[in-house]
Every structure is written in C-alpha cells, then in structure tokens.
XYZ file of C-alpha atoms in Angstrom:
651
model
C 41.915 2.698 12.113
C 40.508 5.711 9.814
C 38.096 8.286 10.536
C 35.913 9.589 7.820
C 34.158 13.366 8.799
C 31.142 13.713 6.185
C 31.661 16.314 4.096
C 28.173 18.307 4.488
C 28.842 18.244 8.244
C 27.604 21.318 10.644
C 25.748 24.388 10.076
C 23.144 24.485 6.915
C 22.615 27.973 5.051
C 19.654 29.168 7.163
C 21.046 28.212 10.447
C 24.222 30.004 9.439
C 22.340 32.565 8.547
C 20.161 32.643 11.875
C 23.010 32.896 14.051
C 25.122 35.482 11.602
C 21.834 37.709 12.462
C 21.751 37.017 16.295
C 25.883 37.837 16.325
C 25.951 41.173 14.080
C 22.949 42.084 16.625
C 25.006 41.759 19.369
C 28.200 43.028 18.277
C 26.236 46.754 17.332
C 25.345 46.506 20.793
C 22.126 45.703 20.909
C 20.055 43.845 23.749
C 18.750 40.369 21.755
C 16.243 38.177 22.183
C 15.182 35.015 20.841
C 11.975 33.769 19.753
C 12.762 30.209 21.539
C 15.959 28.923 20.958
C 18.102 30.129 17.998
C 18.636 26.037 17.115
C 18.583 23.190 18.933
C 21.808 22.856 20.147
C 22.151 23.146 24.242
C 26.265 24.373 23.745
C 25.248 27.286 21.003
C 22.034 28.002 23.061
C 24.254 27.937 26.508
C 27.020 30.394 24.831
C 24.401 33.387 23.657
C 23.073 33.222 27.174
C 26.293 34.137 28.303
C 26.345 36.712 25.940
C 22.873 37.659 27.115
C 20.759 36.318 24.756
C 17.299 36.139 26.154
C 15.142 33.626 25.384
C 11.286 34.179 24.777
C 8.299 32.101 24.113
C 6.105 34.179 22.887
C 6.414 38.460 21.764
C 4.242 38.435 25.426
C 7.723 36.839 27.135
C 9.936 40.455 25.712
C 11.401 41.485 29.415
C 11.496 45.290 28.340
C 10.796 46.808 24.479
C 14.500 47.995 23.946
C 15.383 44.283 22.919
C 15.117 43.262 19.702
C 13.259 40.324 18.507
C 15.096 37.783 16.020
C 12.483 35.201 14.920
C 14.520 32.119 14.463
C 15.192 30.274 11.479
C 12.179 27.417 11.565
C 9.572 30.699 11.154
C 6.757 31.312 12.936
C 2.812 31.758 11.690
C 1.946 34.834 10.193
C -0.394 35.695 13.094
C 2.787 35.942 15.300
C 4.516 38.497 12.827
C 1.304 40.142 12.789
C 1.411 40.475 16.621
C 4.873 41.346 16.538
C 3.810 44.417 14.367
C 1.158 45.626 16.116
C 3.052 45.935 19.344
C 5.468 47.632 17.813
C 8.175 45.457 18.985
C 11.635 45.696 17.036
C 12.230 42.702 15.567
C 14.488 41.151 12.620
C 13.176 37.588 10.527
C 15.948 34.848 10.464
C 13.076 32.761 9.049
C 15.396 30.220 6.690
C 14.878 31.377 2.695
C 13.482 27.939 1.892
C 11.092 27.755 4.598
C 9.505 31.215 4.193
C 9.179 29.838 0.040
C 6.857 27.064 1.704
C 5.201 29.911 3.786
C 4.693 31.877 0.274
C 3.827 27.966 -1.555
C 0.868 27.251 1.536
C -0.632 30.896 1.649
C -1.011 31.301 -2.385
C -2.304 27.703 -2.847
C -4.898 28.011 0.067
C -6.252 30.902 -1.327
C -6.786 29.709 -4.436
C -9.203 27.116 -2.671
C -6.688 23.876 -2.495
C -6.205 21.445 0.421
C -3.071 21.718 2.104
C -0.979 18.320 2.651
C 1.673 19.110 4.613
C 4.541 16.407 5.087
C 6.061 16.336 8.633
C 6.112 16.455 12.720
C 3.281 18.548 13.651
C 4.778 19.511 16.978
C 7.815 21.125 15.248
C 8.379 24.323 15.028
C 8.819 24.692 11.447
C 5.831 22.713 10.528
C 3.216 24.811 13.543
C 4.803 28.050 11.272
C 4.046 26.476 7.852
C 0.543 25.579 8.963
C 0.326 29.393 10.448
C 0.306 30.622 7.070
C -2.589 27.907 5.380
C -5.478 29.957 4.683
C -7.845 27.309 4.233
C -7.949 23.547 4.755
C -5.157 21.431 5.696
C -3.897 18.300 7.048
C -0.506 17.351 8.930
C 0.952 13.927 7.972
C 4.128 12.739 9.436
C 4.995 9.144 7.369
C 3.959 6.484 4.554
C 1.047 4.757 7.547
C -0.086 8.228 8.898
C -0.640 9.676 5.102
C -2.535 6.764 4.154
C -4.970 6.253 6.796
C -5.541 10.462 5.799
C -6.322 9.715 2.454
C -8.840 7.029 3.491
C -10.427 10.279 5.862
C -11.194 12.199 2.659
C -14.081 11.731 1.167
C -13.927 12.010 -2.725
C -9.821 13.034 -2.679
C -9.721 12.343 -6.376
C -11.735 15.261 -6.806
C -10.383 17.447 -4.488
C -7.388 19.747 -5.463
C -4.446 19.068 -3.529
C -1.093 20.799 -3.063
C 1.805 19.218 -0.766
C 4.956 20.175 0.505
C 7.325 19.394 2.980
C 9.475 19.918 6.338
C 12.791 21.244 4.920
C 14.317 18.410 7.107
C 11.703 15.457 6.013
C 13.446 12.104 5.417
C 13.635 11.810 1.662
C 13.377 8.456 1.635
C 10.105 8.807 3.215
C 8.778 11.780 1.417
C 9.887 9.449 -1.853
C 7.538 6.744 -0.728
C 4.514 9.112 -0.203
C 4.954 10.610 -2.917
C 4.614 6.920 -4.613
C 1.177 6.575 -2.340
C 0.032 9.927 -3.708
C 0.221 9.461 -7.061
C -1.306 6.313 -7.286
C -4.352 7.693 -5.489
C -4.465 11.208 -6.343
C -2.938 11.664 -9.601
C -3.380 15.279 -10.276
C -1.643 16.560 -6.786
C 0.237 19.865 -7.125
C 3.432 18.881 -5.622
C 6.280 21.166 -4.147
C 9.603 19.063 -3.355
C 10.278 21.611 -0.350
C 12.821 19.344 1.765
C 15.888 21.712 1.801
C 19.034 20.072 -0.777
C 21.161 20.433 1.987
C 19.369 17.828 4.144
C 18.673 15.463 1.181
C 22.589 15.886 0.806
C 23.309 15.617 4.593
C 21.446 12.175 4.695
C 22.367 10.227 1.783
C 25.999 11.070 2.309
C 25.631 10.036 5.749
C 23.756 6.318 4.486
C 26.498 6.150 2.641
C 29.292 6.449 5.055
C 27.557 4.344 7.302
C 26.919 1.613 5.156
C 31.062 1.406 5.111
C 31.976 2.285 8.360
C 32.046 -0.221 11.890
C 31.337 3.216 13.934
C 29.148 5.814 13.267
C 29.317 8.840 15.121
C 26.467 11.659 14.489
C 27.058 15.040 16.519
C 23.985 17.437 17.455
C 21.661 18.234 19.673
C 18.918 15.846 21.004
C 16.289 18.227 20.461
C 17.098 18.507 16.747
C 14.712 16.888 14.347
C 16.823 16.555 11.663
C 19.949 15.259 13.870
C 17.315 12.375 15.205
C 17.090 11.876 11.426
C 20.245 11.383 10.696
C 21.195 8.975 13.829
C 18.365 7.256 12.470
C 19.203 6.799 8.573
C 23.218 5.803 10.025
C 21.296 3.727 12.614
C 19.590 1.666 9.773
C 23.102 1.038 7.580
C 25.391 0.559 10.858
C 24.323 -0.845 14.518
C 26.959 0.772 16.347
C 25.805 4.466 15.842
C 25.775 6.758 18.437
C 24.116 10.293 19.024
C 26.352 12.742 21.197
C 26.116 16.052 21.873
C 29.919 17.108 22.942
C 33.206 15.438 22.808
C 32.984 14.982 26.416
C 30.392 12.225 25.481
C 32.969 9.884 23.884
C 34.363 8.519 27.327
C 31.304 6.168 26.805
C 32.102 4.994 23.234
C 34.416 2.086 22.543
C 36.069 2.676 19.509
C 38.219 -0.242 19.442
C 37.851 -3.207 16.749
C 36.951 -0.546 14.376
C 38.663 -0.073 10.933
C 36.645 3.055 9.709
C 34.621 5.616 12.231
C 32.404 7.870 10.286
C 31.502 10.966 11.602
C 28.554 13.319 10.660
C 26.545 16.596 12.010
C 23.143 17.992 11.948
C 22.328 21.222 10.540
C 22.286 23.073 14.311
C 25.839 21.792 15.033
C 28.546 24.573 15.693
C 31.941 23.598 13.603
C 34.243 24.311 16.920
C 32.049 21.000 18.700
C 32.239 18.988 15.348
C 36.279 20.018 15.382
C 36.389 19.126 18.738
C 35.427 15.880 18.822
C 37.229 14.675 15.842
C 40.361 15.940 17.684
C 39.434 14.095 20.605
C 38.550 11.054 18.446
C 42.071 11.015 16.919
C 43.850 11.464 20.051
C 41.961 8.397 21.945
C 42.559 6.200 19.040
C 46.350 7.214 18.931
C 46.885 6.069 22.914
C 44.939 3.004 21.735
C 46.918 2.240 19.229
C 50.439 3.281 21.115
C 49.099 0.790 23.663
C 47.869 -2.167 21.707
C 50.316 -4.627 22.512
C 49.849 -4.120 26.170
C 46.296 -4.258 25.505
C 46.498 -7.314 23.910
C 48.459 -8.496 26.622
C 46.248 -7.947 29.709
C 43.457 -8.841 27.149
C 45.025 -12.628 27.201
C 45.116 -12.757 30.937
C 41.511 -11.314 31.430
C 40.484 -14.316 29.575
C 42.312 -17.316 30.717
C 38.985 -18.072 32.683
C 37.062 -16.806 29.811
C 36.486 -19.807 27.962
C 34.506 -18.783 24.842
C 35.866 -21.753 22.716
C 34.298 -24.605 25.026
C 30.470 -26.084 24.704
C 28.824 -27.665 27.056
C 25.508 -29.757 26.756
C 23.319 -28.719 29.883
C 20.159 -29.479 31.787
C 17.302 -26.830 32.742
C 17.493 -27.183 36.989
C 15.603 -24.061 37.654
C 14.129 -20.947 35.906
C 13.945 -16.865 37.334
C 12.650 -14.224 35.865
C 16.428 -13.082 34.718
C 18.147 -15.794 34.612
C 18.049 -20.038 33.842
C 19.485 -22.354 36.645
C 21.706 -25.688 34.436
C 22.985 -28.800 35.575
C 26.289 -28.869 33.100
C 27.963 -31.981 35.142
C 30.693 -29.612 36.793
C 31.071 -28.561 39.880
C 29.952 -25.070 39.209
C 26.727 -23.671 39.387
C 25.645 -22.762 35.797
C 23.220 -19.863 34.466
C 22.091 -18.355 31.765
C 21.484 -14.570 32.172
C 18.120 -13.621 29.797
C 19.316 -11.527 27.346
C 21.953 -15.131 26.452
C 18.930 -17.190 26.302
C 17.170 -15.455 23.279
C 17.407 -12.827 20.489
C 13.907 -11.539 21.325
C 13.882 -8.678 24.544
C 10.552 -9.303 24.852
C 10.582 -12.891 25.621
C 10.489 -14.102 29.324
C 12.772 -16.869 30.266
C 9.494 -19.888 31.208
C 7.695 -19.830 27.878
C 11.496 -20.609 26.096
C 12.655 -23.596 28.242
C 11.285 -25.509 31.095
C 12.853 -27.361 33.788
C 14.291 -30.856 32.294
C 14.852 -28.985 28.643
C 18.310 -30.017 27.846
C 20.395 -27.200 25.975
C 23.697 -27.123 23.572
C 25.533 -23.840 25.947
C 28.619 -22.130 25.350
C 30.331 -20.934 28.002
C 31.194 -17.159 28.389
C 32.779 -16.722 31.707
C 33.929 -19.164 34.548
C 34.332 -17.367 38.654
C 35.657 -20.206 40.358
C 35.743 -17.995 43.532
C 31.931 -17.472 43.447
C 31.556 -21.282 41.923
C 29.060 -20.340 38.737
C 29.397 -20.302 35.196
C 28.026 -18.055 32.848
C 26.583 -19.442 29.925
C 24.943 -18.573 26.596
C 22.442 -20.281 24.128
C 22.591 -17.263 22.388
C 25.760 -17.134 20.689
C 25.966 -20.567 20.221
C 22.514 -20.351 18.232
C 23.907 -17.763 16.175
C 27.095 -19.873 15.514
C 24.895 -22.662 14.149
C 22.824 -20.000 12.581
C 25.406 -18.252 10.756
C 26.347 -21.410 9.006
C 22.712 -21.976 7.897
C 22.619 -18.745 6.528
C 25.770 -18.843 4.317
C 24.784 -22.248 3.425
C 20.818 -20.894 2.451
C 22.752 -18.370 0.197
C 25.026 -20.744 -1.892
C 22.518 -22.983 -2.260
C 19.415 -20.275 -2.994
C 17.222 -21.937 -0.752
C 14.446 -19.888 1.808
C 15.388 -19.801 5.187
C 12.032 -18.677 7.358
C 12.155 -15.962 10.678
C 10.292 -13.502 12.479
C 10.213 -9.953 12.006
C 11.255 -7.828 14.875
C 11.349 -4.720 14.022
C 11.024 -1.884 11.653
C 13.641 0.440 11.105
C 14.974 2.562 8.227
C 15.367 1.613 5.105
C 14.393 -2.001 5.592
C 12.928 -4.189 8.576
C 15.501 -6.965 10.874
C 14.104 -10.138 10.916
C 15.767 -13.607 13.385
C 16.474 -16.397 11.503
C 18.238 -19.199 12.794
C 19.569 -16.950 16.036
C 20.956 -14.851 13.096
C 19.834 -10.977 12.197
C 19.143 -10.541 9.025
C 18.754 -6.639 7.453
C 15.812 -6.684 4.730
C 15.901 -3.568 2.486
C 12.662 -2.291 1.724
C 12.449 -2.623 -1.539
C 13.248 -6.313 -1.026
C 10.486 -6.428 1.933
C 6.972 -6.445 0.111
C 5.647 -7.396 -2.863
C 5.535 -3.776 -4.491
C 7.297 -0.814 -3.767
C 5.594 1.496 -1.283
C 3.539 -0.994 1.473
C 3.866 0.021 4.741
C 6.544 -2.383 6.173
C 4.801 -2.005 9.856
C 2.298 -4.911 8.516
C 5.139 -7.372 8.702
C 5.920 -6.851 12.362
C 6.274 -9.692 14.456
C 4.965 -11.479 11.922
C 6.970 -15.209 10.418
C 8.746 -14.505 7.376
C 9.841 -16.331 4.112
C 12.940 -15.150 2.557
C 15.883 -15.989 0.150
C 19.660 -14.223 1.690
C 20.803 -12.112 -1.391
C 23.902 -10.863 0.183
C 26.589 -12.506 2.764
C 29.487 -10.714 4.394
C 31.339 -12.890 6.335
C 33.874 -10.723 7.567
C 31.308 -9.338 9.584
C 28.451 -11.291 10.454
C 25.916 -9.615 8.058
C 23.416 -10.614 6.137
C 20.959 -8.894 3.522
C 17.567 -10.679 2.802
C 14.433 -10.870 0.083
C 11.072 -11.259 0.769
C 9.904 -10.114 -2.493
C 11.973 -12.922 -3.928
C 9.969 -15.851 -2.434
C 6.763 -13.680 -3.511
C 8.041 -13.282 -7.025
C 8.469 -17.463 -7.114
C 5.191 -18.001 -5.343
C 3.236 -14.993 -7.553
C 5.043 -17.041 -11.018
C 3.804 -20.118 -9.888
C 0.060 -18.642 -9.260
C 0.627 -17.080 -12.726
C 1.621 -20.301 -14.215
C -1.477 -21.704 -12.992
C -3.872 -19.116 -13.756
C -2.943 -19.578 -17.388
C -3.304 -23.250 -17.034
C -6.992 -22.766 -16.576
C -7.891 -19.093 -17.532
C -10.929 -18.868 -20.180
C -13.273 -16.178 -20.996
C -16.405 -16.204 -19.006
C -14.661 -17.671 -16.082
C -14.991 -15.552 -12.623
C -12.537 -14.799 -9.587
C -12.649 -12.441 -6.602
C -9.677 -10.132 -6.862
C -8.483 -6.810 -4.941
C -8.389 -3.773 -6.671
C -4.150 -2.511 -6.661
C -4.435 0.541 -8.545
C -6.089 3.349 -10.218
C -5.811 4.638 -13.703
C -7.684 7.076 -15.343
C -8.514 4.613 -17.850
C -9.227 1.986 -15.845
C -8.502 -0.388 -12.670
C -6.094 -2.721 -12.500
C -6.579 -5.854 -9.883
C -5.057 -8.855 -8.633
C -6.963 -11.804 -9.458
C -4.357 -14.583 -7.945
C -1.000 -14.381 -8.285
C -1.651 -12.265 -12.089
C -3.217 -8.648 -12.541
C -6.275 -8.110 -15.037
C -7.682 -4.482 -15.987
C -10.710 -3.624 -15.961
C -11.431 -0.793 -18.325
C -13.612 2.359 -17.501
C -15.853 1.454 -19.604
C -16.626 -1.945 -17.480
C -16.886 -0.021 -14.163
C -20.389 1.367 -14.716
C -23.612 1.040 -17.259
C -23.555 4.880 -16.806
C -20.866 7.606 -17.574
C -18.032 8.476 -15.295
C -14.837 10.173 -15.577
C -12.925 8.662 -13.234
C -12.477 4.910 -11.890
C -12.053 5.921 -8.644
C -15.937 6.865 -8.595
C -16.872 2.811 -8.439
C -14.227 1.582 -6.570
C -11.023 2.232 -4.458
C -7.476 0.799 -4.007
C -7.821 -2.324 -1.344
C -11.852 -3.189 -2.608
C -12.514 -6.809 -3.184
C -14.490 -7.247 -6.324
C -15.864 -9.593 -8.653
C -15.014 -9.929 -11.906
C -14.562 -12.127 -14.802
C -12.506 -12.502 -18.290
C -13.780 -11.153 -20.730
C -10.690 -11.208 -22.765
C -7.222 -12.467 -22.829
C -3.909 -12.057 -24.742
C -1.274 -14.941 -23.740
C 1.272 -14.154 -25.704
C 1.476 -10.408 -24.159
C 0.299 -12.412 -20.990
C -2.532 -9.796 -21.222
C -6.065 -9.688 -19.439
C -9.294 -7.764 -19.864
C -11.683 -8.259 -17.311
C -15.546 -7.691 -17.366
C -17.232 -5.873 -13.591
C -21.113 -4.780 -14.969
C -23.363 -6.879 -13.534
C -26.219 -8.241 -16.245
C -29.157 -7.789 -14.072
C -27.827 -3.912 -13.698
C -27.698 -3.286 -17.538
C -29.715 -0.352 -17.325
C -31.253 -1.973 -21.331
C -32.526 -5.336 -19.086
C -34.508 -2.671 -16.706
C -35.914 -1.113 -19.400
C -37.096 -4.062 -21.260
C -38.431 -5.360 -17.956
C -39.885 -2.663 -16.133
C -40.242 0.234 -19.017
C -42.348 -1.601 -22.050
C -43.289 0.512 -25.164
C -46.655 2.877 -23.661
C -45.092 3.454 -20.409
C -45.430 7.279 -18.746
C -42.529 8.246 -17.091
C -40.110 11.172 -15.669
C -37.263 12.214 -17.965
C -34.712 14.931 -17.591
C -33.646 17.063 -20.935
C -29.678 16.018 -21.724
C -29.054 17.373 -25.214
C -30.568 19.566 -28.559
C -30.326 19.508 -32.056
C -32.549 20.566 -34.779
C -34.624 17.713 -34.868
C -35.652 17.072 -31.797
C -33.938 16.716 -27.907
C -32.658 13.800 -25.772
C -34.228 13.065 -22.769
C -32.821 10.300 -19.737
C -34.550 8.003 -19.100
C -32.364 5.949 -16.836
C -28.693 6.210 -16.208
C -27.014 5.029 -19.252
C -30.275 5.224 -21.485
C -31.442 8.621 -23.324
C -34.496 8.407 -25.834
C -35.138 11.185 -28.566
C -38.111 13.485 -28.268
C -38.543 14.173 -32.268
C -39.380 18.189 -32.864
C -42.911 17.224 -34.067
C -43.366 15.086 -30.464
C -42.278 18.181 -28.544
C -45.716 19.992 -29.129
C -49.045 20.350 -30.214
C -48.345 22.703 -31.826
C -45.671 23.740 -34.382
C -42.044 24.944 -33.363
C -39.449 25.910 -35.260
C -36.520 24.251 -32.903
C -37.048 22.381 -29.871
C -35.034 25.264 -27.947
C -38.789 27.048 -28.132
C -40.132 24.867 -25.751
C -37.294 23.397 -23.898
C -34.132 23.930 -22.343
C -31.012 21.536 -20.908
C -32.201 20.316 -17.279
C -35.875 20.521 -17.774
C -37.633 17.769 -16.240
C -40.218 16.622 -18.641
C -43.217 13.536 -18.609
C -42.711 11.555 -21.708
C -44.159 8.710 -23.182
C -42.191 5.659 -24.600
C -43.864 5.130 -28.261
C -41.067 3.181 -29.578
C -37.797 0.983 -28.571
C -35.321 -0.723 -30.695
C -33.070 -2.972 -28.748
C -31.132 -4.096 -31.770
C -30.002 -0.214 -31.918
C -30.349 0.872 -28.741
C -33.156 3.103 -29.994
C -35.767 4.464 -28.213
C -38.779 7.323 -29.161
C -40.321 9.850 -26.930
C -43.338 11.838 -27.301
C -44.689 14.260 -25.205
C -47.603 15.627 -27.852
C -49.319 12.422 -27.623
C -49.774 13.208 -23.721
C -50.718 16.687 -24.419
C -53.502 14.655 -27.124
C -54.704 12.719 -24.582
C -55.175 14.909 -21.826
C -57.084 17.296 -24.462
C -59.337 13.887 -25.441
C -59.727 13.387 -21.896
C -61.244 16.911 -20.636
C -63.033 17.361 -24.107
C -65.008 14.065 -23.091
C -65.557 15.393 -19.587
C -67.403 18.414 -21.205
C-alpha cells in the first residue's frame, strides 16, 4: 500500500499571508480581532480563540477600540473599509494580493461604463467583496447553466461591453467552459483569467492523483469553498473520496484493499493537521499490514456462511417498502434488502418486481439462527453486466442506459447494472452543452475504455452522434440541390455570418443573407438556439461546403417598391449621404434614390450642403426607377413647381 501527499497541499500565499498578519499582531502584543473568521478551518479558527482572537461580523461587532481590526484574506467591499476609516478603528488589510487585483480589475472597468460578469458563489465572501467594489452594473453567475440563462436576460449583449473575472478559487474546468459559452455569444468580452494559479494548480494535480489512486483523501474545512472543490474534482476521478477535517476523522475510513491513497489539502488547511493525518494514515496501514494474515484468517471464518459464489433462481412472495419477500426452494426465508434490488436510490421496490416475478439472486449472507437469507439482484446484474460491457467494447457495438447523474468532469450513466463514467467531452455533441439536459434521460453510447482490474468503464456519447450525424450527412448530400429548403437551428455566431444545422450537416448563412438592409452584426436577426428557414443557395461537395440563402422574396425591399412605390409617387425620405452632384435620400430600408443638385431647388445652389444636411427628413418625388441598376431619381423642385402652379391658379 502507498500513500501519495499532493504536492501543492495546505496553505496558499494569501492565506499564509492572512494568518502571518494575525500572528505578528499578536506576538507585539496587541488585542486582535477578526473580520469573521481568518479561514475556514474550525482547528486554526479554534486555536486563535485561545489565543484571544475575537471574532467580529461587522466593524459594529469591535468589543472595545484598542483591538485591532485584520480584514481577512477573501476582502471585503470598499464601503466596509470606508466605514472602517471613518470610525477610526485600527485596522490592518490581509485582503489576498490577487483578490484586491480583481477589486482594482471591477472598480476601473465599471467606471469606464462596462457590465460586470462576475464568475462565482454569490454568498461567498470573496465574491460579496468583489461585487462591493463594482461601480456600475453587474451580474453574479456561478456555472456553465446559470451563465447562460444570464445571457438570454440581456437584452442586446452583443452590444453591450462586457468585462469578466473570476473567484480566485473558481473551478477551472468550469470557468474554461464559460469562457467557451462567452465567446461564442459575445465575442468582444474583456476577459480577466482571475482564478488564483495556485488553485488551478491545487486541482488539476489533485484530478490527477485521483484518477490513479483507490482512496482519495482531501483535508480542510467544510466551510471552505475551494476544499468542497477539490473533494468534488477527486470525487469525479475516484468514488471512494472522502472530506475530513482532522485525523481523528479517519477511524471511519477503511483503507484496506487499497494499493495507492492520495492525499490532498485546501488552501485554509494548517500543515501540522495535513502532517498529522498522514502520520496517522501510515501508522493504521502499518498495524494493517503487521496483521494481515490474521486478518485474512478471521476474514475466512466470517464468511463460511457468506456464500457470495452461489445463485439461486427465486420467486417474488411478497414486497415492503425496504425490502422483497422470495420463495428460493430452501428452508430459509429469503429477502432482498432495496438498495440489492436496483442501481437507482430513487426507485421503490413495487414498480421493479411484482409478486410471481421470478428473479436470477445471488446470495450475500445466510443466518441460519434467524432462518433468512440475504439476497441480491444487484450484484448479480452487474456480473452479467460487466461481461456485456467488455464484450460491447471488443466488439464496438452501442450498449444503451440511463443517465443518473451529473458530476464533474463527465455524467454516470447504468447500463446493464454496470456504471459507466462519461467524460464530458465525450457526453454531447459539441464541446460546451450543459450536461444537466441529459439527466435521467436513456442514453446511446459506444465504451471507449475498459479496466478490468477494477470494474471501470469510460463511455462516448458523442461517438454514436458522430455515426448518426455522418449518416444524416451522407444523406443530405444524396439529395442536396440549390433551391431546395430545410428548417435548421441556428449553432453559432460569426461576425460574418451564421452558421446552422440543417440535419445532421451545418450550412452558413452569410451577413449579407440575414437582412435586405445593413447590419453589422448577425446577432441583430437572429440568436444561437432560433429555428429558421432557409435554403441552398450554393454548395461545394468536394470541400463538403454550403451557402445558404434566409431573405425572404416578398421582403426584398426592390419587390415593395415596384409594388407599392411606382414612378410619380410622393413620399417621406430621410437625407443619408452628399456629394457634389446631388444627395441620397432612403427611401426604404435597403433602397436610397439620388436627389440630383438641380432637383434640390428652385432655385440655383452651388452644393446640395446649401439646402440640406445628413438626417433631414425631406418629401420627394420618385421621377425615375431603373430596376436593371437598381437606380432610382428624386426630385424635390418638381414639388416645389407644383405647389407654385397650384397657388398661382388659386389667385
């Protein structure tokens, strides 16, 4: 057996540097208090009350004004230094480097009129001190779901400007996939990459010594966001991972049948506790191992009426809610607790099996004094299971299974009785869907990966989409032409253009499709997730290439005209543009006409400036159009003409 201690274990620099403050306080003799705890460890917290460190909740909480004030290392809003101040209270700012550079990041960014996008858990302490220090707008967003049901809030967020940051302790792999969702959206976002190195370094070397070890052991306090972090990233890469807070804590763990035991720390974790319980680790596992053979003996007698090797075919007598009553032709009573009877903890014991349903059981423990036997359908499921899935993985074919629940890194879905990991970059189609819409939900998926040694297996969804979107593909092309039409869903933005699905195959549609007007950005016609129509208007096959058409005919502002605008009309224009010979007026969105310098007046000007200006809203009249050229004349002196003719005739 090995043990493994992380290397970036225990205190980070500003928590170091928090508590430095707090002890060179005390040991000149002064009288210390805490803005709420110094970190979130209870042991730390426990031995600077002895000390008599006070704790405070606000500068209000000060028992007397001969204390001094240490704000802790999350930071605090600026309104509370501000206070602080203007009491007069003596104070000294453990506020962590790198979070007071977000503070600095927030306050100069807000004031320079941005939105504020601020990654993390809004009831943290860190992140209430960041958002103490916006100026202006901002918004709190704590994963991949939450940020994108934000960006669906805000109205026109391409043209907003946007800066972001991020909880020093954010999960990267997190902040990495909303950073994917923000630049597809919003692809001008100031971004600030504000999670501290130390934490990106604390969790990927503890995913990594998790993904090798049978045990994984992660010290810190339970209040500690970025401890709850890291039980959860070691969580995701190995199922036996627990959180404690103290060695005293590992009387509960069994560490036997283990070959490696990783252990890591959060940042708040004192290096005496994370000593400690490695001591205490290696000591337990030395009496195990001195004792091993007498283990293994009393291990032999425990289960001579433990027999685990023996199946018995059943019948369904009666059904609790905890337990199944079976009929296995002994003279025994059999049952089936719940939790033997299915994989699922949700599932209650009369909607699997009814009375009569006859079951393959294996039997798990035999009390011939209390006449029962304990059975499982469980294990024996999985057994069969297990096979199924190393045989679906030599043979590359899709074994199907529900998805039960989300964790990180991946989601677990039950196949065959068996649990299967699924990464999630091998979960969805593209990188960067939320993997919550797969809960509970049936499941197609090849096994990529088999370790036999231990029961584990690693899963692809995106492979079975990648077969089915080929074969939609291979389709498509089979009867793609130009003209032809199809109801697709918009994927993503470009500032160039829009791509969309169409059917198994992606087509763009170019800017210049999106509207018979001008815009600058696609994202003014439609959004990521809109079901449009479109057709092809071109296509490439051998670059497997395909243009797609949007504009409607009967909106082509040049139909409107011709129908509703013949040459005579009077209408409203608004002046667009000037040059020497005359000025452009619109007519309709997409469609200027030229007002020639001798139409502008009755009399004669020398430029058209003279008379008019950009913006002016002018009544024309449509002498000429030329479809051919997309031509059209304006004249505003034969209105002035008429309306002389008119009152001259009135006289």
């Amino acid at each position: 057996m090995k043990i493994i201690l992380a290397k970036s274990a225990g205190f980070c620099f500003g928590v170091n540097r928090a508590v430095t403050i707090v002890n060179n306080l005390l040991e000149e003799g002064k009288k210390v208090t805490t803005l709420g705890p110094i970190i979130h460890n209870p042991h730390m917290v426990a031995e600077l009350a002895e000390r008599g460190v006070e704790i405070a909740d606000t500068p209000n909480d000060l028992s007397s004004m001969d204390r001094t004030l240490v704000i802790r290392s999350h930071g605090v809003p600026q309104s509370v230094i501000d206070e602080i101040e203007q009491k007069g209270i003596s104070y000294e700012n453990a506020t962590c480097p790198f979070v007071s550079k977000i503070h600095q990041i927030v306050k100069d960014n807000s004031r320079e009129g941005k939105v504020v996008l601020i990654a993390g858990d809004e009831n943290h302490p860190e992140v209430q001190g960041i958002v103490g220090h916006c100026e202006g707008e901002h918004y709190i967003f704590k994963n991949y779901e939450d940020l994108g049901k934000l960006l669906k809030k805000l109205e026109n967020i391409e043209n907003i400007s946007i800066c972001v940051v991020a909880q020093t302790t954010y999960d990267v792999k997190e902040w990495k996939n909303c950073l994917k969702l923000l630049k597809k959206v919003y692809t001008n976002a100031k971004i600030f990459d504000t999670i501290c190195s130390a934490t990106s370094i604390r969790q990927s070397e503890a995913e990594e010594l998790a993904s090798i070890s049978d045990i994984m052991v992660v010290i810190g306090g339970r209040q500690s966001s970025n401890t709850a972090k890291l039980f959860s990233v070691c969580k995701s890469k190995c199922e036996r991972t627990y959180l404690i807070e103290s060695a005293a804590e590992l009387d509960d763990i069994a560490l036997i049948d283990a070959d490696i035991i990783g252990i890591t720390a959060g940042a708040s974790t004192p290096a005496r506790i994370i000593k400690e319980v490695f001591n205490t680790m290696t000591e337990n596992i030395e009496k195990t191992e001195n004792t091993a053979e007498n283990f293994a003996e009393l291990l032999e007698e425990s289960l001579k009426n433990f027999n685990t090797d023996e199946k018995v075919h059943g019948v369904v007598v009666g059904i609790a809610p905890n337990e199944v009553y079976v009929d296995v032709g002994r003279k025994q009573a059999g049952f089936i607790p719940l939790a033997e009877l299915s994989n699922d903890p949700n599932a209650k014991a009369e909607d699997l099996v009814k009375i009569g349903d006859e079951l393959d059981l294996l039997i798990m423990r035999t009390n011939d004094q209390e006449g029962t036997i304990m059975l499982s359908k469980k294990r024996l499921d999985a057994i069969k299971g297990w096979d199924e899935i190393i045989k679906a993985n030599e043979e590359d074919t899709p074994v199907t299974g529900f998805v039960t629940d989300v964790v990180k890194g991946g989601v677990i879905a039950v196949a065959n009785g068996v649990r299967v990991f699924i990464p999630a970059s091998q979960a969805t189609a593209t990188r960067g869907e939320p993997l919550e819409n797969l809960l509970k939900k049936e499941v197609s998926f090849k096994i990529i990966e088999v370790n036999k040694g231990r029961r584990r297996a690693v899963g692809s969804i995106r492979a079975i989409l990648k077969e089915e979107r080929q074969k939609l593909a291979d389709k498509f092309w089979e009867t793609a032409e130009i003209g032809k039409k199809y109801t697709g869903t918009v994927k993503s933005l470009t500032s160039y253009g829009a791509f969309v699905d169409i059917g198994g195959i992606d087509g763009m549609i170019h800017i210049s499709e999106l509207s018979w007007g001008r815009i600058k950005h696609p994202s003014e016609v439609v959004k990521v997730g809109d079901t449009v129509e479109v057709y092809i208007k071109d296509l490439d096959r051998e670059k497997g290439k395909i243009s797609l058409g949007y504009k409607n005919t009967e909106d082509n502002p040049w139909e409107i005209l011709k129908r509703d605008y013949p040459e005579g009309t009077v209408t409203e224009a608004t002046i667009v543009g000037m040059t020497d010979f005359g000025a452009f007026a619109n007519i309709l969105p997409g469609i200027d006409g030229l007002i020639h310098i001798s139409q502008i007046s009755t009399e004669r000007i020398e430029k058209p400036q003279d008379v008019l200006k950009i913006g002016d809203k002018v009544t024309v009249k449509i002498t000429k159009i030329d479809f051919d050229k997309k031509r059209i004349s304006l004249s505003i002196r034969e209105l002035l003409e008429d309306k002389k003719s008119e009152e001259a005739t009135e006289e």
